[in-house]
mmCIF file of C-alpha atoms in Angstrom:
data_model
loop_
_atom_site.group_PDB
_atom_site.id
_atom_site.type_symbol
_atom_site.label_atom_id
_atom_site.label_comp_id
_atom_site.label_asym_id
_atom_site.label_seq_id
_atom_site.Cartn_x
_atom_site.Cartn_y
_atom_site.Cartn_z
ATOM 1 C CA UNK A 395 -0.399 -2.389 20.779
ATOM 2 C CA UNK A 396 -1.121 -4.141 17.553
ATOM 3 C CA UNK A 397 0.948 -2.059 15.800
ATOM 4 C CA UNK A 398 3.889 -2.399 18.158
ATOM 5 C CA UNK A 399 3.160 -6.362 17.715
ATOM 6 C CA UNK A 400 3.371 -6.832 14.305
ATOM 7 C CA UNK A 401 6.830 -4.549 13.693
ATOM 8 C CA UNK A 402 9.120 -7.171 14.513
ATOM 9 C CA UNK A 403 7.784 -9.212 12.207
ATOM 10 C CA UNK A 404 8.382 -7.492 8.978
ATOM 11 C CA UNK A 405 11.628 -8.091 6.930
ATOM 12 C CA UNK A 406 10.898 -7.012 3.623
ATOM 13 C CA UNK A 407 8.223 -4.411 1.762
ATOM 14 C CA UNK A 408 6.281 -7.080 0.739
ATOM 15 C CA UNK A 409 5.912 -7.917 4.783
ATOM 16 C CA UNK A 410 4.300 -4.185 5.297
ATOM 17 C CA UNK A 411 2.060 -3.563 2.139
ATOM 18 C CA UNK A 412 1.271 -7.326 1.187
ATOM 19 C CA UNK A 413 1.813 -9.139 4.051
ATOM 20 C CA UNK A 414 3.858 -11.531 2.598
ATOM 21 C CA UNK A 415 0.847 -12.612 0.808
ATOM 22 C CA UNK A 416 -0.186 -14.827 4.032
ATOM 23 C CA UNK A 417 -3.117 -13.084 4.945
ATOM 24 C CA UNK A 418 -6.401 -15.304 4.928
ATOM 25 C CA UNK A 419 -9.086 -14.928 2.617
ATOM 26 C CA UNK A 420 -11.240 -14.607 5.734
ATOM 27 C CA UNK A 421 -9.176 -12.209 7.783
ATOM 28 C CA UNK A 422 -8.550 -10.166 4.020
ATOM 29 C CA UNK A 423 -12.601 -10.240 3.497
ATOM 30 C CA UNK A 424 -13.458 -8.912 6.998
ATOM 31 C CA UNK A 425 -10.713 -6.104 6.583
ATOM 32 C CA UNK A 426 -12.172 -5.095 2.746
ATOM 33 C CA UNK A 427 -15.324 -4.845 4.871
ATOM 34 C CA UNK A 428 -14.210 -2.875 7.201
ATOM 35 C CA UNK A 429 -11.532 -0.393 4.989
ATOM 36 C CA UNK A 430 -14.521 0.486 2.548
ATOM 37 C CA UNK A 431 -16.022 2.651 5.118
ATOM 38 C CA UNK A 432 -15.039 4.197 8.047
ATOM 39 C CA UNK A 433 -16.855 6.008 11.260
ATOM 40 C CA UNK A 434 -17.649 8.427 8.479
ATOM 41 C CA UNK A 435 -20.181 5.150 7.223
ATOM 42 C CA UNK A 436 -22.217 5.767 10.757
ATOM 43 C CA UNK A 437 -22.601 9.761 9.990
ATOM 44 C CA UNK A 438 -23.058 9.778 6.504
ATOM 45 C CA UNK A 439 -25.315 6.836 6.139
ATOM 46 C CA UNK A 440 -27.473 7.310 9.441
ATOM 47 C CA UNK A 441 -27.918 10.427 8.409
ATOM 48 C CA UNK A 442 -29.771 9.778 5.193
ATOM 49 C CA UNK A 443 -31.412 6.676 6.667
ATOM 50 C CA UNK A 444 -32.560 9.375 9.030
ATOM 51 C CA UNK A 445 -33.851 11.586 6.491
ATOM 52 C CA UNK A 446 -35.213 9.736 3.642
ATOM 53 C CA UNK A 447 -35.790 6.061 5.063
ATOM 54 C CA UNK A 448 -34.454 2.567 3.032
ATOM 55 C CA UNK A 449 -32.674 4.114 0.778
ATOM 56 C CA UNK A 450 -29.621 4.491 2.609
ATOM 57 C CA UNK A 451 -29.419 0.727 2.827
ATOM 58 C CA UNK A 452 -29.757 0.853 -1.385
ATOM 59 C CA UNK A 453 -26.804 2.957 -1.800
ATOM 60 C CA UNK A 454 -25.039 0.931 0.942
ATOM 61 C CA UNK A 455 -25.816 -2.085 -1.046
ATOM 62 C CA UNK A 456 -23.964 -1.036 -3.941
ATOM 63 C CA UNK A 457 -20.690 -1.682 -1.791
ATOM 64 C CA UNK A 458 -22.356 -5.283 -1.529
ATOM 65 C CA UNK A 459 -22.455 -5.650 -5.496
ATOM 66 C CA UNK A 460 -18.950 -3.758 -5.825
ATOM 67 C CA UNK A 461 -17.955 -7.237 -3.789
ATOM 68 C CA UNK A 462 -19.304 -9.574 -5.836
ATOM 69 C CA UNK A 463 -17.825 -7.875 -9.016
ATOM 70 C CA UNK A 464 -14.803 -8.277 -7.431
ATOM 71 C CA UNK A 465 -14.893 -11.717 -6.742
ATOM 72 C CA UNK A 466 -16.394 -12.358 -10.578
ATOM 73 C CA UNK A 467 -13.467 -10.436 -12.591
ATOM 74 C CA UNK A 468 -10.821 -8.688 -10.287
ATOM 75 C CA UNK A 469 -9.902 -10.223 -7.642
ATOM 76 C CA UNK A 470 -8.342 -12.824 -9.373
ATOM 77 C CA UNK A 471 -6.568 -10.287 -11.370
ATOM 78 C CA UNK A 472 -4.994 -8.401 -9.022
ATOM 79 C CA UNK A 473 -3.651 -11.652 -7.299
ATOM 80 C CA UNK A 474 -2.637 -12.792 -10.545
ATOM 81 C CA UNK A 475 -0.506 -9.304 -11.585
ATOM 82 C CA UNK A 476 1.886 -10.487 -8.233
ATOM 83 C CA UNK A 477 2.406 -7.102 -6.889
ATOM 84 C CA UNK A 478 2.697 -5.493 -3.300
ATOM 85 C CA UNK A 479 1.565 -1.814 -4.749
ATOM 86 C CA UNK A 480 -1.331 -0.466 -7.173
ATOM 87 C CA UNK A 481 1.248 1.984 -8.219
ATOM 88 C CA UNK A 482 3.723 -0.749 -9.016
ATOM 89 C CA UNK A 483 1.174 -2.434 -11.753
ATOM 90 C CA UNK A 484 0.743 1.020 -13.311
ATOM 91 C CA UNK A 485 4.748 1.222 -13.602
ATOM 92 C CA UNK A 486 5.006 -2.648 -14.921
ATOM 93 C CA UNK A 487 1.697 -2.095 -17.199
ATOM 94 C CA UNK A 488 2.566 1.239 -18.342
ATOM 95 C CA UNK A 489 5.315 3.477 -17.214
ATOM 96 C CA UNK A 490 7.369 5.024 -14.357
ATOM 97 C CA UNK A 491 5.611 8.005 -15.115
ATOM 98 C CA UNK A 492 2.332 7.225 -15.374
ATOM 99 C CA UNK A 493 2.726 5.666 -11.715
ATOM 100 C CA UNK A 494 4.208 9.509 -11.031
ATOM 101 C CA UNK A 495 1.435 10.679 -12.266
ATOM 102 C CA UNK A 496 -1.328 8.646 -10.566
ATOM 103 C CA UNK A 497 0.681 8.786 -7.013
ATOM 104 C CA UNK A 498 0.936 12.400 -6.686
ATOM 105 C CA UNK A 499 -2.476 13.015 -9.120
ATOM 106 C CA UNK A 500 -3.902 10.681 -5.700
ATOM 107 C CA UNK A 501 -2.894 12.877 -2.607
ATOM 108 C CA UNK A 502 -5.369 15.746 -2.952
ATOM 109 C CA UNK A 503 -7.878 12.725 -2.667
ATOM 110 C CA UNK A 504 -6.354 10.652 0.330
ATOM 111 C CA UNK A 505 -6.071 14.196 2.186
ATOM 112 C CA UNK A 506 -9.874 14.996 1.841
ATOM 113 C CA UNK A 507 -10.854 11.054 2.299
ATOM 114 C CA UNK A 508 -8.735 10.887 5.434
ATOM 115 C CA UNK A 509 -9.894 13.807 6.904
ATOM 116 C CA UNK A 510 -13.484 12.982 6.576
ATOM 117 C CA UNK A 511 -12.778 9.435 7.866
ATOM 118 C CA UNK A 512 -10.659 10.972 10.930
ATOM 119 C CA UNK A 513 -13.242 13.986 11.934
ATOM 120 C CA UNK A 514 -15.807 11.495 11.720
ATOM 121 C CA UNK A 515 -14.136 9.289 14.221
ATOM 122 C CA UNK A 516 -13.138 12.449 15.985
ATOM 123 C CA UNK A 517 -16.797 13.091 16.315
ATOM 124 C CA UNK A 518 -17.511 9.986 17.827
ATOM 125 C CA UNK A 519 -15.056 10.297 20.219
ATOM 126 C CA UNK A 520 -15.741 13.738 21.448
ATOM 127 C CA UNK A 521 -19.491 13.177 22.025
ATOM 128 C CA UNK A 522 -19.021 9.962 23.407
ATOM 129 C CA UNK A 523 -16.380 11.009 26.143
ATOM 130 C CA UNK A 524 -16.375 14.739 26.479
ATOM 131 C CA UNK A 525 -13.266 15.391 24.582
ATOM 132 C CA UNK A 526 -13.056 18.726 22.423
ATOM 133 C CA UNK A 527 -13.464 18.108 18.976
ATOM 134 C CA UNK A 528 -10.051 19.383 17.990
ATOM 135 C CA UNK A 529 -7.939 17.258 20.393
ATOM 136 C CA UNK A 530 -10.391 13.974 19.572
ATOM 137 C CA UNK A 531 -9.308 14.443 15.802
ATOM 138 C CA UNK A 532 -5.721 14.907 17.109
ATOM 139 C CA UNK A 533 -5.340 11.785 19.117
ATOM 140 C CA UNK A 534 -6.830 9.710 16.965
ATOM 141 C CA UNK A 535 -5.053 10.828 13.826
ATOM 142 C CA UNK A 536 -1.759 9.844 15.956
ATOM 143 C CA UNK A 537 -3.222 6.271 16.534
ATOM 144 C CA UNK A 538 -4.349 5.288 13.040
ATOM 145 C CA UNK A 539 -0.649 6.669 11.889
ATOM 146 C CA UNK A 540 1.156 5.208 14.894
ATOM 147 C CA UNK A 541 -0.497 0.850 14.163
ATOM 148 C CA UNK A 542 -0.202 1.506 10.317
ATOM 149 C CA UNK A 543 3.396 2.945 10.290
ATOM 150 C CA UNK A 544 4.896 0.265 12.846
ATOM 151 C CA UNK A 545 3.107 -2.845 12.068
ATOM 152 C CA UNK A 546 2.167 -2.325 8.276
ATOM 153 C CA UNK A 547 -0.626 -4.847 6.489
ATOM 154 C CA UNK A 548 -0.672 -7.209 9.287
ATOM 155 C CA UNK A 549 -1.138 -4.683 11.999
ATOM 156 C CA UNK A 550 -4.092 -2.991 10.194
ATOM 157 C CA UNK A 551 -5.989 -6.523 8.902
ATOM 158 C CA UNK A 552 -5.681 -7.733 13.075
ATOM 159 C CA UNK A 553 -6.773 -3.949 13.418
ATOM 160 C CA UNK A 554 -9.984 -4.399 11.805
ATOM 161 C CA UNK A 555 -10.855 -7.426 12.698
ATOM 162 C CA UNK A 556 -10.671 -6.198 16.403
ATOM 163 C CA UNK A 557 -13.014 -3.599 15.324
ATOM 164 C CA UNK A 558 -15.266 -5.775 13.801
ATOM 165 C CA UNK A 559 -16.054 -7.598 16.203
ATOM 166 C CA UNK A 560 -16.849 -4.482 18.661
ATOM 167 C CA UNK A 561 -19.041 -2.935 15.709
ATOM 168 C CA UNK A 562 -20.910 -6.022 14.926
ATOM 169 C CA UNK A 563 -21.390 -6.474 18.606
ATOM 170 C CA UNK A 564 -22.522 -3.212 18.970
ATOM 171 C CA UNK A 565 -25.021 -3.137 16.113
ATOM 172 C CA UNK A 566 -26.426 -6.456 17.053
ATOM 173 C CA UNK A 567 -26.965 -4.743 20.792
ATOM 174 C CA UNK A 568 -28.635 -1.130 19.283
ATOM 175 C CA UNK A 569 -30.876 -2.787 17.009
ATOM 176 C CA UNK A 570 -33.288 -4.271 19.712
ATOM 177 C CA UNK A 571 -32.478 -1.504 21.694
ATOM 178 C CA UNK A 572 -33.802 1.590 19.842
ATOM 179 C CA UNK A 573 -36.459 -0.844 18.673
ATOM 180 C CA UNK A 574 -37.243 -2.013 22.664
ATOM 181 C CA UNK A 575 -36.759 2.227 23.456
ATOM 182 C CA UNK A 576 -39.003 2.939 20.903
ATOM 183 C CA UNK A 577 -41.895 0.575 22.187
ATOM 184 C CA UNK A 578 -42.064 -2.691 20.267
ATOM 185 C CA UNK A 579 -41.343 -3.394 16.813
ATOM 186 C CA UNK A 580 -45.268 -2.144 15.268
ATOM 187 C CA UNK A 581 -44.101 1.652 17.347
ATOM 188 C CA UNK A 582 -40.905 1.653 15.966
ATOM 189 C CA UNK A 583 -41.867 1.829 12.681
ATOM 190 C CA UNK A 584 -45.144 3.800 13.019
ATOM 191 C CA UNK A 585 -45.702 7.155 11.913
ATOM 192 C CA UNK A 586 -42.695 6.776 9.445
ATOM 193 C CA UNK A 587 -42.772 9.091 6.076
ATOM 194 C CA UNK A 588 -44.750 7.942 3.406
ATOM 195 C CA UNK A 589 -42.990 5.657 0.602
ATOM 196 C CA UNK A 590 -39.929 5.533 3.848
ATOM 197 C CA UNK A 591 -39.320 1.778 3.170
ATOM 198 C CA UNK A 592 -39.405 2.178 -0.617
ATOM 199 C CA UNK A 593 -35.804 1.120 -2.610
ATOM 200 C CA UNK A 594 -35.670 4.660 -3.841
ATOM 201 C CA UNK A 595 -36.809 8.187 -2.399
ATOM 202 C CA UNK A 596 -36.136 11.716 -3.833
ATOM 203 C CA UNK A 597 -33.892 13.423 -4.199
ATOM 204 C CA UNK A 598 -31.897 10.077 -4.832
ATOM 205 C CA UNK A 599 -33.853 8.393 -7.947
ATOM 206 C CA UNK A 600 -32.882 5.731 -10.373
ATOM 207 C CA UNK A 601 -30.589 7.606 -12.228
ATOM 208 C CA UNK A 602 -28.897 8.521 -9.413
ATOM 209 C CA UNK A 603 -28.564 4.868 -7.687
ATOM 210 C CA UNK A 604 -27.183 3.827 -10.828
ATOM 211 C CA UNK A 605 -24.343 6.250 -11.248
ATOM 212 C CA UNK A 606 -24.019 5.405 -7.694
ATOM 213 C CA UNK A 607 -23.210 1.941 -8.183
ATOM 214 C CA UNK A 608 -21.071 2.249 -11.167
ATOM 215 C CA UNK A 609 -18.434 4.582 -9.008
ATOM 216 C CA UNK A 610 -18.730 2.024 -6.176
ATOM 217 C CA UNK A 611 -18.060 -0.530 -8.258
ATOM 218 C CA UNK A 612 -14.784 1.144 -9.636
ATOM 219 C CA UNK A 613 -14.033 2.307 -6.444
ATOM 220 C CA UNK A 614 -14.299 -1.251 -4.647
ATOM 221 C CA UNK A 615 -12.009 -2.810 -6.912
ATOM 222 C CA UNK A 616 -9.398 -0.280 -7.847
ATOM 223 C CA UNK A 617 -8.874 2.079 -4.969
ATOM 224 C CA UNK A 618 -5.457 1.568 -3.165
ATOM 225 C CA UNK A 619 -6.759 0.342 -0.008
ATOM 226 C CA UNK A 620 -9.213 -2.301 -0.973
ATOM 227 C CA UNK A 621 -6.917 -3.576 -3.976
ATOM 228 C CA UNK A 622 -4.577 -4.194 -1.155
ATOM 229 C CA UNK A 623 -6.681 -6.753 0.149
ATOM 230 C CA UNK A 624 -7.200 -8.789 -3.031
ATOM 231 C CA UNK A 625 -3.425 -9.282 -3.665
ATOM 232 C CA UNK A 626 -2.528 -10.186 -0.294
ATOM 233 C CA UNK A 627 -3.757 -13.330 0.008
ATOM 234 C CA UNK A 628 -1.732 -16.908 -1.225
ATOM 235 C CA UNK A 629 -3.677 -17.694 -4.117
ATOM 236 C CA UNK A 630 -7.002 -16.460 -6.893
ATOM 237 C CA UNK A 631 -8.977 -18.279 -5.486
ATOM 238 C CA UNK A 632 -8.393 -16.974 -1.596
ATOM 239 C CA UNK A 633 -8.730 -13.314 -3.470
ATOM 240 C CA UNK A 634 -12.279 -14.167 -4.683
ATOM 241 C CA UNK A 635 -13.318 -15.860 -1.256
ATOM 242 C CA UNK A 636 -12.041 -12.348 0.127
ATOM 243 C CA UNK A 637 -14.218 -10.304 -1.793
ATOM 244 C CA UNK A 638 -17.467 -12.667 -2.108
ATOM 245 C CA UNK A 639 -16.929 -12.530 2.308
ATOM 246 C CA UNK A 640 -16.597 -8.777 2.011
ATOM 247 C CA UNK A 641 -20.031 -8.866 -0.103
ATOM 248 C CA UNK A 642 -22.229 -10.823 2.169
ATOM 249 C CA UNK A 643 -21.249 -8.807 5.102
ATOM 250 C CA UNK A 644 -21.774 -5.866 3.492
ATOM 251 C CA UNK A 645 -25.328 -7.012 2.253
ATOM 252 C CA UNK A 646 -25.746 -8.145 6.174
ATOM 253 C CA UNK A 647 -24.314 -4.988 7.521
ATOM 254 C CA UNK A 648 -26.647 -2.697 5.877
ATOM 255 C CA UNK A 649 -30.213 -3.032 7.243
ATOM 256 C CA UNK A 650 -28.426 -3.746 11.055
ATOM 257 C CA UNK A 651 -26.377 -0.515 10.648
ATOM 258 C CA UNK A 652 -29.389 1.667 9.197
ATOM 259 C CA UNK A 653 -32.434 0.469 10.618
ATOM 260 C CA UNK A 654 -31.659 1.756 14.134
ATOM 261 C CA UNK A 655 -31.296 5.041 12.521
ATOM 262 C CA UNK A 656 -34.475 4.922 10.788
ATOM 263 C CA UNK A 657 -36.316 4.384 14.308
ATOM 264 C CA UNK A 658 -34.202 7.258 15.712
ATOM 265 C CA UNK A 659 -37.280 9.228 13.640
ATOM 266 C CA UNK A 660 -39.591 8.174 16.499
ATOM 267 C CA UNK A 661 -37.116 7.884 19.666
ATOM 268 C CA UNK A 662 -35.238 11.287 18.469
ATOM 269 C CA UNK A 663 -37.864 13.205 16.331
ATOM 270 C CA UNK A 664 -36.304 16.800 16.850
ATOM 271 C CA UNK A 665 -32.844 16.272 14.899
ATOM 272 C CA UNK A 666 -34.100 17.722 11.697
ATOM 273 C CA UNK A 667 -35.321 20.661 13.118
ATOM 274 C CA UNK A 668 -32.192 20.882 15.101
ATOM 275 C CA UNK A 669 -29.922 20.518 11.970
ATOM 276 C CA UNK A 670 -28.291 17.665 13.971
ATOM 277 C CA UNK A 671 -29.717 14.139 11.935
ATOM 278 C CA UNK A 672 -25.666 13.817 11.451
ATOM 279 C CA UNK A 673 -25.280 12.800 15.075
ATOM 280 C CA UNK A 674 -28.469 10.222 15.073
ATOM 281 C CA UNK A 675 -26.377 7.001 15.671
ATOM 282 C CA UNK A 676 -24.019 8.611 18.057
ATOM 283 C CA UNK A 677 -26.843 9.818 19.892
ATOM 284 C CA UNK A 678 -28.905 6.385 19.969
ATOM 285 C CA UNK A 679 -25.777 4.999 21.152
ATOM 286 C CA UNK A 680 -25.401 7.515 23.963
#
């Protein structure tokens, strides 16, 4: 319906991948927020809160720094080069080749990155309402296609905002829940793993949190997607309001998205034995 919305309203490609560099900082910051993770964020990240405790928020906080970055030295910059594609800098900075090059060098990438973000949502889907896995995948493949293809920037900014607001109103709702399930806040966090609170657990160590946050960091403020969202506000200084928002919400986002995972150790203490900590959040959910 978004999608549908917002076609009318686009007369020129710097409508659909820029849009028309109206977007506000706010609505840009919210949507860097939500592009930099996906339904994949709720497997992948449960998962190893799951398993090995605080350190899943650690890794998630690198996003967090990524933002601030951003807001410090690129943001500005991207604004500032007054372009509606990454690919068009590398042709203006460099050549039409090397923008070739980086497109197609890019799609081996975007397939596997997609198709992680989509089964993920797939999953979600199919446990949630009984769909089959295969047909989940399916339908919403057609629908992330369908709002992005018809109603271009503006359609998917409005897009995730919408889904903010049902994810932060959902996380704000599990957190007390699983904490409430799990019988108060001193049983919810009893019987944990030892050193399960500390910044770092093996296998992922200091070295490894580092490299961590130095491909976060290039990722954050390079990738297509999140680029997008620095350019496509009115001015610099909207572009590093949009990624200092992005950062607090992703320092905010982290312990309310993870904890509830961590306490799935005591409300759902068979997973790992299962082979089925993946599905932890869905579950609590369910």
């Amino acid at each position: 319906s978004i999608g549908f919305y917002f076609r009318n309203k686009l007369e020129a490609a710097k409508d659909y991948f820029a849009g028309g560099n109206r977007i506000p900082w706010w609505l840009a910051g919210i949507s860097h927020y939500m592009s930099s993770f996906s339904a994949f964020a709720f497997v992948a990240y449960a998962q190893l809160g799951y398993n090995y405790g605080w350190t899943a928020v650690t890794l998630f906080w690198a996003s967090g720094f990524a933002c601030v970055l951003g807001g410090l030295f690129f943001a500005r910059r991207w604004r500032r080069a007054r372009v509606i594609t990454p690919v068009e800098f590398l042709e203006r900075r460099f050549s039409a080749f090397i923008r070739q090059l980086f497109a197609w060098a890019g799609i081996p990438m975007k397939i596997f990155d997609d198709a992680l973000k989509v089964f993920a949502t797939g999953l979600f889907v199919s446990l949630s309402v009984g769909l089959s896995l295969h047909w989940s995948i399916m339908v919403c493949g057609v629908v992330m296609i369908a709002y992005t293809f018809f109603g271009g920037l503006w359609a998917l900014v409005v897009t995730d905002y919408v889904q903010f607001i049902m994810k932060g109103l959902a996380m704000l709702l599990l957190l007390p829940l699983a904490i409430a399930g799990a019988g108060g806040f001193d049983h919810a966090f009893r019987n944990l793993p030892p050193g399960f609170f500390h910044l770092t657990n093996k296998p992922y160590g200091p070295v490894y949190i580092v490299g961590f946050f130095v491909l976060i960091a290039i990722s954050y403020n390079a990738s297509w997607a999140l680029a997008q969202k620095y350019y496509s506000v009115s001015n610099e200084r909207e572009a590093s309001k949009a990624a200092y928002c992005a950062a607090t919400l992703n320092f905010l986002g982290a312990p309310l998205l993870i904890l509830p995972a961590i306490i799935g150790r005591n409300l759902l203490p068979d997973l790992a034995a299962q082979n089925r900590s993946a599905d932890v959040y869905v579950l609590l959910v369910l």
